[in-house]
XYZ file of C-alpha atoms in Angstrom:
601
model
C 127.698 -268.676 -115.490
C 127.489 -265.842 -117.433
C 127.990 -268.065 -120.482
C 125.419 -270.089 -119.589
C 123.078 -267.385 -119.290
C 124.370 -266.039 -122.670
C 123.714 -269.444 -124.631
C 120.270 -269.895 -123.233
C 119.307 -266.540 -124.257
C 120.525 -267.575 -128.073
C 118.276 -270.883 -127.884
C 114.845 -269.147 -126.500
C 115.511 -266.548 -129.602
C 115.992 -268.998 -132.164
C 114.578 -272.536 -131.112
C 111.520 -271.620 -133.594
C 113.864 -269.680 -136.354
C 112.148 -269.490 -139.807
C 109.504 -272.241 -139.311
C 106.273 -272.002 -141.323
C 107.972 -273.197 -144.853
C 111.358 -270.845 -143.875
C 108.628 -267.403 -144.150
C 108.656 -266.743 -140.202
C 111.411 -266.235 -137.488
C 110.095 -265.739 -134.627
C 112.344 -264.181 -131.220
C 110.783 -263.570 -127.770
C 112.951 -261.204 -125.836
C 110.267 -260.537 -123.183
C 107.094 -262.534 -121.982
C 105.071 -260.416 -123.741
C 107.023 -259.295 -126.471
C 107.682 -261.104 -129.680
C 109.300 -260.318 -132.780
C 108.204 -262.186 -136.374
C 110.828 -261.624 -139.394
C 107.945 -262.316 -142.023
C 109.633 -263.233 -146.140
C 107.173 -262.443 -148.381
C 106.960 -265.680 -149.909
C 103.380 -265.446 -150.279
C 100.652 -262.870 -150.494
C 99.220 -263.153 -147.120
C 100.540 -263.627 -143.563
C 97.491 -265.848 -142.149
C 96.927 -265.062 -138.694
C 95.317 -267.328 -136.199
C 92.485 -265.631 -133.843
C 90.916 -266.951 -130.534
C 87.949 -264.684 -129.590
C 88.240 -264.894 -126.217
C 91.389 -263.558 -125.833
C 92.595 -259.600 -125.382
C 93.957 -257.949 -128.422
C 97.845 -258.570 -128.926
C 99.023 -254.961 -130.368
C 101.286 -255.674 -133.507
C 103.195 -253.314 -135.293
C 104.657 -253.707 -138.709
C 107.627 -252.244 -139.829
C 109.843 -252.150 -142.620
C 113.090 -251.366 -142.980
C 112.947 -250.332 -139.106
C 109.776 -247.892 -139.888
C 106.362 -248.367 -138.368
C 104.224 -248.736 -141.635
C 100.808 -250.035 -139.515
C 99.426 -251.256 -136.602
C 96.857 -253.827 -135.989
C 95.309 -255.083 -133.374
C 94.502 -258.976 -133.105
C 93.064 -261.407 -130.512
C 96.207 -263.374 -131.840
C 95.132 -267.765 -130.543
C 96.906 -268.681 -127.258
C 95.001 -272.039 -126.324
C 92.889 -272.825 -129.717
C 92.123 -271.747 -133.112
C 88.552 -270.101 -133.231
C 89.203 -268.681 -137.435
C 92.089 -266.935 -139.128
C 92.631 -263.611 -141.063
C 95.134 -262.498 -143.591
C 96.972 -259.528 -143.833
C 98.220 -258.720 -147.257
C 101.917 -258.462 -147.483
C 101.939 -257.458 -151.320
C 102.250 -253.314 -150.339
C 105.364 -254.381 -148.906
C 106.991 -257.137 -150.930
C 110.572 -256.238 -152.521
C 110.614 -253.030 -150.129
C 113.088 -254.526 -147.567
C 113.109 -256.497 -143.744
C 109.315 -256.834 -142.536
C 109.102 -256.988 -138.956
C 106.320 -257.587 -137.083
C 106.664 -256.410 -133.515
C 104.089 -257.819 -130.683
C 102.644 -256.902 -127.856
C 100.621 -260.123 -126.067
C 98.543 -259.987 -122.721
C 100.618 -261.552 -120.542
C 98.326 -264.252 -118.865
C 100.812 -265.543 -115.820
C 103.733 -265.644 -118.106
C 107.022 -265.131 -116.316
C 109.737 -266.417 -118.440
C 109.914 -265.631 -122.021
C 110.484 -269.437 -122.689
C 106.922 -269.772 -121.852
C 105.383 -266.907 -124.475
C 107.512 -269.468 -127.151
C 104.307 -272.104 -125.911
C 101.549 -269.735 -127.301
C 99.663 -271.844 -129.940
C 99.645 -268.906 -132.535
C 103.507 -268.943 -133.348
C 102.393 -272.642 -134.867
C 100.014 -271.574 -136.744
C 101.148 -268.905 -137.897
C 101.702 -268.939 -141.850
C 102.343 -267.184 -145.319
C 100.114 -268.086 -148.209
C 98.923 -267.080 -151.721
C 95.534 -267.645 -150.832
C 93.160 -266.974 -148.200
C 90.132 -269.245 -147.671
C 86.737 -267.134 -147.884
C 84.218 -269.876 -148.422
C 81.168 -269.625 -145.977
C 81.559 -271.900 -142.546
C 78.571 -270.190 -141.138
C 74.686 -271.824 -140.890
C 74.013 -268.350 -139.965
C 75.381 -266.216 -142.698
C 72.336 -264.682 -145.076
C 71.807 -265.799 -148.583
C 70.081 -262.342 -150.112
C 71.734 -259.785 -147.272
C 75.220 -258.117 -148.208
C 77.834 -259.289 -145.683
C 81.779 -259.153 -145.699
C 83.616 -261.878 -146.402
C 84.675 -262.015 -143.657
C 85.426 -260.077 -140.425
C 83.720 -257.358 -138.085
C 80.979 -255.094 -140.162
C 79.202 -251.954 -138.421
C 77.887 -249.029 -140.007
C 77.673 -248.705 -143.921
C 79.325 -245.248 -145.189
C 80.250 -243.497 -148.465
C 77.590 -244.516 -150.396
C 77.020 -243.321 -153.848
C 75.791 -244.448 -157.136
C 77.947 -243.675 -160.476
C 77.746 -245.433 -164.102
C 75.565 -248.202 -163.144
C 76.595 -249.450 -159.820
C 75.428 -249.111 -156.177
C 79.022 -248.580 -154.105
C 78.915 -249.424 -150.593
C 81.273 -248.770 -147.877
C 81.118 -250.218 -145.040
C 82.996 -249.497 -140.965
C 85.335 -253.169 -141.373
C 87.936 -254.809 -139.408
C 89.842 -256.957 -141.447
C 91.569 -258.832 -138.763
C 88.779 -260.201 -136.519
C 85.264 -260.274 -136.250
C 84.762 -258.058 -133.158
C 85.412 -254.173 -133.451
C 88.328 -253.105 -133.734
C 90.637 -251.534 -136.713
C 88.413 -249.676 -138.013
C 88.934 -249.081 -142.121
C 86.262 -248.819 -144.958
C 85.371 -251.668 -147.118
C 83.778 -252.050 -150.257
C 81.015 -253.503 -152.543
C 79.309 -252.677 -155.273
C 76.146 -254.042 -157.121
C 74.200 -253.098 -160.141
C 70.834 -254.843 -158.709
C 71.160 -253.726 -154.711
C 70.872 -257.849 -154.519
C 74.148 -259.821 -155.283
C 77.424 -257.911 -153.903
C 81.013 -257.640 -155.705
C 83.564 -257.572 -153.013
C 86.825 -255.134 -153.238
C 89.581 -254.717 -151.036
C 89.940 -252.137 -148.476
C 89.007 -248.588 -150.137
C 90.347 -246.287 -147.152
C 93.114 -247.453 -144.280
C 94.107 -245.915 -141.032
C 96.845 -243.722 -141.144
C 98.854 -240.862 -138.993
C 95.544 -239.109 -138.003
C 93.823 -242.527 -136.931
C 91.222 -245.299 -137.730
C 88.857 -244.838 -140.344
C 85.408 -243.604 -138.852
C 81.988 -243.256 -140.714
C 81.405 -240.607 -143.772
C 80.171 -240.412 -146.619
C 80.825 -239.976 -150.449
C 79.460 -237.302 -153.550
C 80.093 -236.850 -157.137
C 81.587 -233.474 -157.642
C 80.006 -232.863 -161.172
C 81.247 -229.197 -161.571
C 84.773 -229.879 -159.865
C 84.071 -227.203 -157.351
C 87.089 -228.923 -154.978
C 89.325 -228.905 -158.070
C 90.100 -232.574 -158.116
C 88.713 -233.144 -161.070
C 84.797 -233.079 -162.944
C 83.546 -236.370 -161.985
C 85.720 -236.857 -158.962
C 84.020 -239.099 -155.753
C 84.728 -236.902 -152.834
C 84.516 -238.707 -149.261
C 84.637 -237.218 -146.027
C 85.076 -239.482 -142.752
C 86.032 -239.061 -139.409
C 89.636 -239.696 -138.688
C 89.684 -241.055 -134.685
C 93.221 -241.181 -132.837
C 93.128 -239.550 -129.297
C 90.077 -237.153 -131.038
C 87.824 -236.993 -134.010
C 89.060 -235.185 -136.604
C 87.283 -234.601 -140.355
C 89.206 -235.752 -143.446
C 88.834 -235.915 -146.948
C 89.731 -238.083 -149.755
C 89.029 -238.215 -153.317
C 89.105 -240.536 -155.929
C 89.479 -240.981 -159.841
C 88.712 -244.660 -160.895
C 85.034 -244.447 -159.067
C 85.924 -245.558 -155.359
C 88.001 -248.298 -156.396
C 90.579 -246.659 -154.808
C 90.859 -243.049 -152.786
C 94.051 -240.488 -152.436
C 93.730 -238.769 -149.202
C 93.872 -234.946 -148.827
C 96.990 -234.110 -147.995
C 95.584 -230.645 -146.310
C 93.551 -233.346 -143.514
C 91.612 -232.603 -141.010
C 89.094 -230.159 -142.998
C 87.244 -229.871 -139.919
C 88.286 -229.806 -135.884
C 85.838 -229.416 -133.436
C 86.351 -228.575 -129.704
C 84.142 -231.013 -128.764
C 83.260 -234.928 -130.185
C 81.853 -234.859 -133.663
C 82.074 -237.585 -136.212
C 80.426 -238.993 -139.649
C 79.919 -236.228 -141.595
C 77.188 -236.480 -144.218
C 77.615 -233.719 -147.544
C 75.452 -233.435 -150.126
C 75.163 -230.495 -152.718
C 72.590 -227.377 -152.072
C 71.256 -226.110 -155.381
C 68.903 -223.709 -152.951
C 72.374 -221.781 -152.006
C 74.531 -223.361 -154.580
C 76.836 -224.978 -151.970
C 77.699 -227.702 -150.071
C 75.995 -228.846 -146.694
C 77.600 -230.656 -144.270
C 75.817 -232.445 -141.185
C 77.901 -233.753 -138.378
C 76.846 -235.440 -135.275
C 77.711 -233.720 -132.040
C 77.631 -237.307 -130.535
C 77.677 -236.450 -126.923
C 75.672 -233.220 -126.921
C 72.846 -234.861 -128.984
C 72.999 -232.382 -131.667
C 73.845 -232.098 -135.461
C 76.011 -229.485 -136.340
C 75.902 -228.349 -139.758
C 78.381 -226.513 -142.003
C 78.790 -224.799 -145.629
C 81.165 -224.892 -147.897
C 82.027 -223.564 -151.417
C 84.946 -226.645 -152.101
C 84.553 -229.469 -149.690
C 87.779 -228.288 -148.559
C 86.878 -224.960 -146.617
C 84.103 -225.055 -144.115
C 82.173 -222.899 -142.037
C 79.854 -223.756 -139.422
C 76.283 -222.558 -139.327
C 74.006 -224.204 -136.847
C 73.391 -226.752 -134.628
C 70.255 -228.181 -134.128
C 68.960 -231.090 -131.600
C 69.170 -230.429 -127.954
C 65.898 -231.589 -126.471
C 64.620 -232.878 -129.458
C 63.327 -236.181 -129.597
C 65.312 -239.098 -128.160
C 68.132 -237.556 -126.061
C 69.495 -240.909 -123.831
C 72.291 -242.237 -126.431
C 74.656 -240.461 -128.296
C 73.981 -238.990 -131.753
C 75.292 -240.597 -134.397
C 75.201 -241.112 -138.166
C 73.247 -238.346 -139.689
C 71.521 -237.750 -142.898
C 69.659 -234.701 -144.377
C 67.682 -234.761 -147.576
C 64.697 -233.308 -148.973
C 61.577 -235.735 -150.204
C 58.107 -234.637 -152.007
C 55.204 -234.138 -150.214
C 52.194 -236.385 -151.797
C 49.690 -234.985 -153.318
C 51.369 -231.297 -153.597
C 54.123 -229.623 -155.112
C 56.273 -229.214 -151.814
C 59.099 -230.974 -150.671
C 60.141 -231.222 -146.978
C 63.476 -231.636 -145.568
C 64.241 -235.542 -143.260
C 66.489 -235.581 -140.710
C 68.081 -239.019 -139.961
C 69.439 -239.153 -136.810
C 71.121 -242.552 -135.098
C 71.247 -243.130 -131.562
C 72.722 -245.420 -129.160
C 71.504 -246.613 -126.290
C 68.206 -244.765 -126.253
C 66.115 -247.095 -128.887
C 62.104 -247.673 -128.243
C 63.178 -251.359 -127.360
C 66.640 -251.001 -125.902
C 70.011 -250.242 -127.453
C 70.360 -248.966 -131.108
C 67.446 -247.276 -133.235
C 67.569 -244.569 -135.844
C 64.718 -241.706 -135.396
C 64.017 -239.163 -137.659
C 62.893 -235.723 -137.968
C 61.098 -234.135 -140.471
C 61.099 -229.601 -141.318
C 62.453 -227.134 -143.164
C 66.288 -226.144 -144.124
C 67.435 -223.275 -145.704
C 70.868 -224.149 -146.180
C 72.048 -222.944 -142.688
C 69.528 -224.110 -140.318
C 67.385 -226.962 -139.560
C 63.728 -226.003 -137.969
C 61.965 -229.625 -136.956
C 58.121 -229.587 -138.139
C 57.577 -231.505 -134.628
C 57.447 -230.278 -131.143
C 60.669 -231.753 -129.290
C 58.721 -233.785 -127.223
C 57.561 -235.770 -130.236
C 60.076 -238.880 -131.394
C 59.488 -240.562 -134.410
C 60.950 -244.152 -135.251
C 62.011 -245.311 -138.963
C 62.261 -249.058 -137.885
C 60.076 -250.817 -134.656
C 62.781 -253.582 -134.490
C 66.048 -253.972 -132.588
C 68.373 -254.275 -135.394
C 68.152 -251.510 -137.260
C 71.033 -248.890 -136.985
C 73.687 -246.375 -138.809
C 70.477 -245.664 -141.375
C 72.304 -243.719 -144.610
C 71.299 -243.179 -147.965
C 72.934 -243.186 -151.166
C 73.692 -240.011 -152.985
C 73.229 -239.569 -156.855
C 70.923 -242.563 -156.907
C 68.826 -242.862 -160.262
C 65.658 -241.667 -161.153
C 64.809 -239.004 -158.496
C 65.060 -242.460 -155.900
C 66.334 -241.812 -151.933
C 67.633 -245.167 -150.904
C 68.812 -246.314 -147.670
C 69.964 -249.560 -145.842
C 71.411 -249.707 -142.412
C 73.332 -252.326 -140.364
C 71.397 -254.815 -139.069
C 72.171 -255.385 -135.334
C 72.737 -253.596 -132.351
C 74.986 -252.831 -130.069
C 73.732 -254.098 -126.692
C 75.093 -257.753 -128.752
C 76.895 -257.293 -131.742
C 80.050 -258.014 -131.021
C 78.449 -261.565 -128.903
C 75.512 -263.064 -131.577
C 76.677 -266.755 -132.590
C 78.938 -266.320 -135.631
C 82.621 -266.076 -135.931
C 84.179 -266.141 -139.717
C 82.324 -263.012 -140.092
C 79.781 -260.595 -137.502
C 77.040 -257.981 -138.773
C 75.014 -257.575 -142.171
C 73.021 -254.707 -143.762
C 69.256 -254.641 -144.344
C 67.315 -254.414 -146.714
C 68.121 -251.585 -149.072
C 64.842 -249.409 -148.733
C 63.452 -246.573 -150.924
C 61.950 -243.561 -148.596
C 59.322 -241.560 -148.945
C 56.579 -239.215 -147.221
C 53.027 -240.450 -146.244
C 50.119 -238.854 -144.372
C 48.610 -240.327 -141.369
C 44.894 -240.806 -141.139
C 45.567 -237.984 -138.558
C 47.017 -236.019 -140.970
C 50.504 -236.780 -139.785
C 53.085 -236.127 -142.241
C 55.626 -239.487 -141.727
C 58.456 -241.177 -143.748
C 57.808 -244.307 -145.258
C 60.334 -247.499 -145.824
C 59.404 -249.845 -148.285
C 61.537 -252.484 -149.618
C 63.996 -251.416 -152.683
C 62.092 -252.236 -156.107
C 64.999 -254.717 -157.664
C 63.817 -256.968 -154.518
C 61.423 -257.923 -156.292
C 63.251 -259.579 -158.770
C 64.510 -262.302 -156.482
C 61.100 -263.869 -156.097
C 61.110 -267.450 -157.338
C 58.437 -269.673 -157.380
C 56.046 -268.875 -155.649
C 53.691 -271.005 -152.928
C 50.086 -270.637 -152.438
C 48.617 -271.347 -149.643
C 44.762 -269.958 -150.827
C 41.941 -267.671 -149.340
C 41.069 -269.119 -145.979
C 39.298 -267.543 -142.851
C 40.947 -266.969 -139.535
C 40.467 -269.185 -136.612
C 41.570 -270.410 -133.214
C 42.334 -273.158 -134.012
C 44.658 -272.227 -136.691
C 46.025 -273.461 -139.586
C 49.538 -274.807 -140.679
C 51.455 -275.111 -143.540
C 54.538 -276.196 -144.865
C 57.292 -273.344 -146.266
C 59.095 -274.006 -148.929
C 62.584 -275.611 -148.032
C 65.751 -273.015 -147.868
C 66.251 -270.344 -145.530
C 65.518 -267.283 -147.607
C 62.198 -266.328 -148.461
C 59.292 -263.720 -148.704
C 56.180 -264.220 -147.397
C 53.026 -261.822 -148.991
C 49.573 -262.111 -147.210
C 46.218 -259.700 -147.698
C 44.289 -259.939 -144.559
C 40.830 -258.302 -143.732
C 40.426 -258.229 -139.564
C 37.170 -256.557 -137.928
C 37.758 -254.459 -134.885
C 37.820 -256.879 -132.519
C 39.614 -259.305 -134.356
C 43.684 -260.307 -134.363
C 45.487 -262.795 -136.758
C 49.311 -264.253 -135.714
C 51.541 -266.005 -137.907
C 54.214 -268.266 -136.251
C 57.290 -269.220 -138.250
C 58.738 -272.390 -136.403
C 61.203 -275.569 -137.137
C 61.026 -279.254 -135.707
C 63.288 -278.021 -132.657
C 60.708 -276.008 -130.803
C 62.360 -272.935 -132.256
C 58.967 -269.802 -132.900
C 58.455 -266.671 -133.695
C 55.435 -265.331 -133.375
C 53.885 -261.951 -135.498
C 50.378 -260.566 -134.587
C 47.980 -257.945 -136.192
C 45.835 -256.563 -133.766
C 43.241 -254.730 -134.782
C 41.475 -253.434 -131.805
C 44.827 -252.661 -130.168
C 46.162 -250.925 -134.002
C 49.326 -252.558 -133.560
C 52.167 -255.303 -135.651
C 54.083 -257.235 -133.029
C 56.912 -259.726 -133.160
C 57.770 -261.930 -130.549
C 61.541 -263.533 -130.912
C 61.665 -265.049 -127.298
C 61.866 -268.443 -128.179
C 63.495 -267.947 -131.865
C 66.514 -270.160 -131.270
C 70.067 -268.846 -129.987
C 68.810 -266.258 -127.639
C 70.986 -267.114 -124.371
C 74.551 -265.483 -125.692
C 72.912 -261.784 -124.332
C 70.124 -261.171 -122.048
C 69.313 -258.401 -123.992
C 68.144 -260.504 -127.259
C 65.338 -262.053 -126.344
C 62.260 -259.365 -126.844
C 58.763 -258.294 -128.169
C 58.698 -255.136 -130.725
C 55.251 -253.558 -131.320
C 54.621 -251.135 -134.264
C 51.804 -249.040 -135.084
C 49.298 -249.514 -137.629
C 47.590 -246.643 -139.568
C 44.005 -246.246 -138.521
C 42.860 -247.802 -141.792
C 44.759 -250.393 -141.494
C 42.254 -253.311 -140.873
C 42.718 -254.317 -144.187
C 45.965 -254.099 -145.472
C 49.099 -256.260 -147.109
C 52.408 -257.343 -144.820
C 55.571 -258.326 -146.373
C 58.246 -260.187 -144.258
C 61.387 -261.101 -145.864
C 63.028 -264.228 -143.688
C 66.795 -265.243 -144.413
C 68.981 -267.171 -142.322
C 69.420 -264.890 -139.056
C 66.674 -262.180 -139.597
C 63.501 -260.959 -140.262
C 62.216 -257.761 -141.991
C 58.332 -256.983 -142.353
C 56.964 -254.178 -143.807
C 52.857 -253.300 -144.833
C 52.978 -252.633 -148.786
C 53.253 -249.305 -148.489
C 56.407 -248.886 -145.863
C 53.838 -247.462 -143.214
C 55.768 -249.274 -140.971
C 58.955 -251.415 -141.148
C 60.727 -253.848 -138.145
C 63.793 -255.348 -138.229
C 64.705 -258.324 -135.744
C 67.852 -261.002 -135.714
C 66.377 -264.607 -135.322
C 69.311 -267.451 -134.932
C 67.103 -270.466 -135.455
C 68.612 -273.756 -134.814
C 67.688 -274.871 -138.292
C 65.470 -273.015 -140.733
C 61.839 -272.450 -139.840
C 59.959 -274.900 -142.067
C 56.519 -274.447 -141.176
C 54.199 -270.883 -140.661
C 50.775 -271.378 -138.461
C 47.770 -268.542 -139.344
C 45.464 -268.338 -136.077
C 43.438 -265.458 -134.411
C 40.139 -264.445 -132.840
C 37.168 -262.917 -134.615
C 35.715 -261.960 -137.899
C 39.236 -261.943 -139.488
C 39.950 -263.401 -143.528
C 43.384 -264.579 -145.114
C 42.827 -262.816 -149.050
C 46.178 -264.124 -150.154
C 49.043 -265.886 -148.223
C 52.220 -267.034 -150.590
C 55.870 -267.775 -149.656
C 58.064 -267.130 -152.147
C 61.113 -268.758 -152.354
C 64.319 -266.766 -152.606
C 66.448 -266.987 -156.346
């Protein structure tokens, strides 16, 4: 018997030795325990995901030491995409193990976990397919490759390029694994991809931060050096840094981590340099006590905390997150005035994610807000608008932002798979007075957008109507649509973007009610959260009856904007095939000056 016992043991550990070309062995001592010896035959180890599934926990190890873990919905019944993990770090450095953890789903006998779909498919490989799959994946918008994206970090501009990091998991395209990833551009438009800038390690996953240029090499790293601080998150949130010498392509981390502990929740720190008291700033987000707390520092290395500021100002119901402090000119003076970006979630005007702002004075160690607390202010009337950052050292005097474009009531659930999430816009900020006198921020589209107009379509001067009037788009699914209206005060014009499946979206300027409204009900794909469907209403300026609206359409979203950033929204749209036709209708004395779609290069 007991030999028995002992040979059936042998064949459930080696009935699927070194399959996949002789690169994999794989040996189940436990239902939910497997072990993979992985050769390094290839670059990649290409691992098969099923999103439905719970994360299998693996562990890597070499020579017997844990070098990583990563977390995987690893396929049990069907093959939904697959992700690579790069085995190059590793290759000629001795035995790679990789040690899982699977949810057990009913299994009993370890014979049985040897039936799970990924051991199959399961494979090592030069190459790793990135090619698009997805209808829904933008043609002007930066996205990853592939994979989960959330909030963009570490941006900074240096010798002619735009770097962007962004919060990535490499191995799925739900959260999870958090680690920064990279592109850079020289036109904000088209995006150069780069491998992962900044990994998880001993203190945790890779949270949000940002990056500067430490031109007088006050952290002793270097003149020149990029300096990055993020939030390390294990069982806490910690404060790291890391610095690097080949601009961002690649970051050594500070082996004096964390810089900063809190006793309470804090996490992405935002630095910039002070010339007012010839220091650094730092502002970090007291996420759960709706607060920024904000530091000073000599080095980027030392810190000492100066303030908070936040409680009871402006929206309090979601937890602070991603802050930003900068100082823009006030028109028509010589002051400047100090912008608080604050990001929030839940607690959005429409539900979910929203960044709000704030707007005062700073003298290095404390933040007073210009506004009572009662008063909120919004820098985007959409849904899908979050994580708002700006770059540091951008050119020509310029504060430049973009966010990520979702939220979080559905991110992880809107109908893609090779790849989840992309940024906005990148917008260019500045102040603006009310008609009341108001002193507000303004987003308007980045200037290089303009660039990537292409022939244009003109569809005339034309009076409004309720009848209406429709005309055909020009064919693709990125565009930009301009159009000068004149309304009365009694008057309202709507344009309808909409397909040959039914699929609408409605935008209306009323001018009685001094309000821009979108309407994304009946856009497409709407059933996969109950939260998508929705109506988002901005506010026009009083002087507004005339005016110019911008709306940039791509192939899951929509951004308008008036010409001068008065107001911005951002909404996901999931149409079942592009909108190919835009309807102008209204009531009143209302005229159409201009109305031309451009077509996207």
């Amino acid at each position: 018997m007991k030999s028995t016992l002992v040979t059936l043991i042998f064949i459930l550990t080696t009935q699927l030795a070194w399959g996949a070309h002789q690169s994999l062995k794989f040996m189940h001592p436990a239902p939910d325990h497997t072990l993979v010896k992985v050769k390094p035959t290839g670059k990649y180890l290409i691992l098969p995901v099923e999103e439905n599934r719970e994360d299998s926990r693996i562990d890597v190890l070499v020579n017997g030491e844990k070098v990583t873990t990563l977390f995987v919905r690893l396929a049990e019944n069907n093959v939904d995409y697959s992700v690579p993990f790069d085995l190059s770090p590793y290759a000629g450095k001795g035995e790679i193990l990789l040690s899982i953890i699977s949810p057990v789903n009913n299994r009993e006998h370890s014979r049985q976990a040897t039936e799970i779909l990924c051991w199959n498919e399961m494979s090592v490989s030069d190459s790793f397919d990135t090619s698009n799959k997805e209808k829904y994946r933008p043609t002007y918008h930066h996205t990853p490759l592939y994979g989960w994206m959330n909030d963009p970090n570490g941006m900074f501009y240096k010798d002619g390029a735009w770097h962007l990091y962004y919060q990535h998991n490499p191995y799925g395209s739900k959260w999870q694994n958090m680690t920064w990833g990279h592109s850079s551009s020289t036109d904000l438009v088209h995006w150069t991809h780069h491998p992962e800038a900044i990994r998880p390690d001993g203190l945790g996953t890779i949270f949000s931060g940002n990056s500067v240029i430490d031109h007088d090499n006050t952290a002793g790293f270097g003149a020149g050096e990029v300096i990055t601080l993020y939030t390390s998150c294990d069982k806490s949130q910690v404060q790291s840094l890391a610095h690097s010498s080949d601009n961002g392509m690649t970051f050594t981390k500070y082996p004096g981590n964390p810089v900063i502990v809190t006793p309470n929740e804090a996490r992405d720190p935002n630095i910039f340099r002070n010339s007012g008291i010839n220091k650094w700033n730092l502002v970090l987000a007291g996420a759960m006590d709706h607060e920024m707390h904000i530091f000073s520092s000599p080095d980027l290395k030392e810190w000492t905390y100066e303030s908070s500021f936040g409680k009871g100002y402006g929206a309090q119901d979601g937890v602070w997150e991603c802050p930003d402090l900068f100082q823009l000119d006030v028109p028509g003076t010589n002051e400047k005035k100090w912008v608080l970006l604050c990001n929030l979630n839940p607690g959005g005007k429409f539900g979910g994610s929203a960044t709000q702002y704030f707007i005062g004075e700073f003298d290095g160690k404390k933040f007073t807000s210009d506004y009572a607390p009662e008063d909120t202010l919004w820098m985007d009337f959409g849904k899908d608008h979050y994580a708002t950052v700006t770059w540091s050292d951008a050119p020509e005097g310029r504060r430049t932002a973009i966010g990520w474009m979702s939220n979080w009531q559905y991110a992880n659930e809107v109908p893609t798979k090779q790849f989840r999430s992309a940024n906005t816009l990148p917008r260019d900020l500045s102040l603006f007075h009310s008609p009341e006198g108001k002193l507000l921020l303004a987003s308007k589209p980045a200037k290089e957008l303009a660039d990537m107009r292409g022939e244009a379509r003109s569809y005339g001067r034309f009076s409004v109507s309720q009848k209406g009037r429709t005309f055909r788009l020009p064919d693709g699914k990125g565009m930009e649509i301009v159009m000068d209206y004149s309304l009365n005060a009694k008057s309202d014009v709507s344009l309808t973007l909409s397909n040959a499946n039914g699929d609408k979206v409605i935008m209306t300027i009323d001018a009685k009610d001094m309000t821009f409204t979108m309407d994304r009900t009946k856009s497409g794909e709407v059933s996969f959260s109950r939260h998508f469907p929705a109506v988002t209403v901005a506010p026009l300026s009083k002087d507004a009856p005339a005016g110019t609206i911008r709306i940039f359409i791509d192939s899951s979203s929509i951004e308008a904007f008036d010409s001068e950033g008065r107001f911005a929204m951002t909404n996901l749209v999931f149409p079942t095939q592009p909108y190919s036709t835009i309807t102008v209708k209204g009531k009143g004395k209302g005229k159409i000056k201009k109305l031309n779609a451009y077509k996207i290069k």
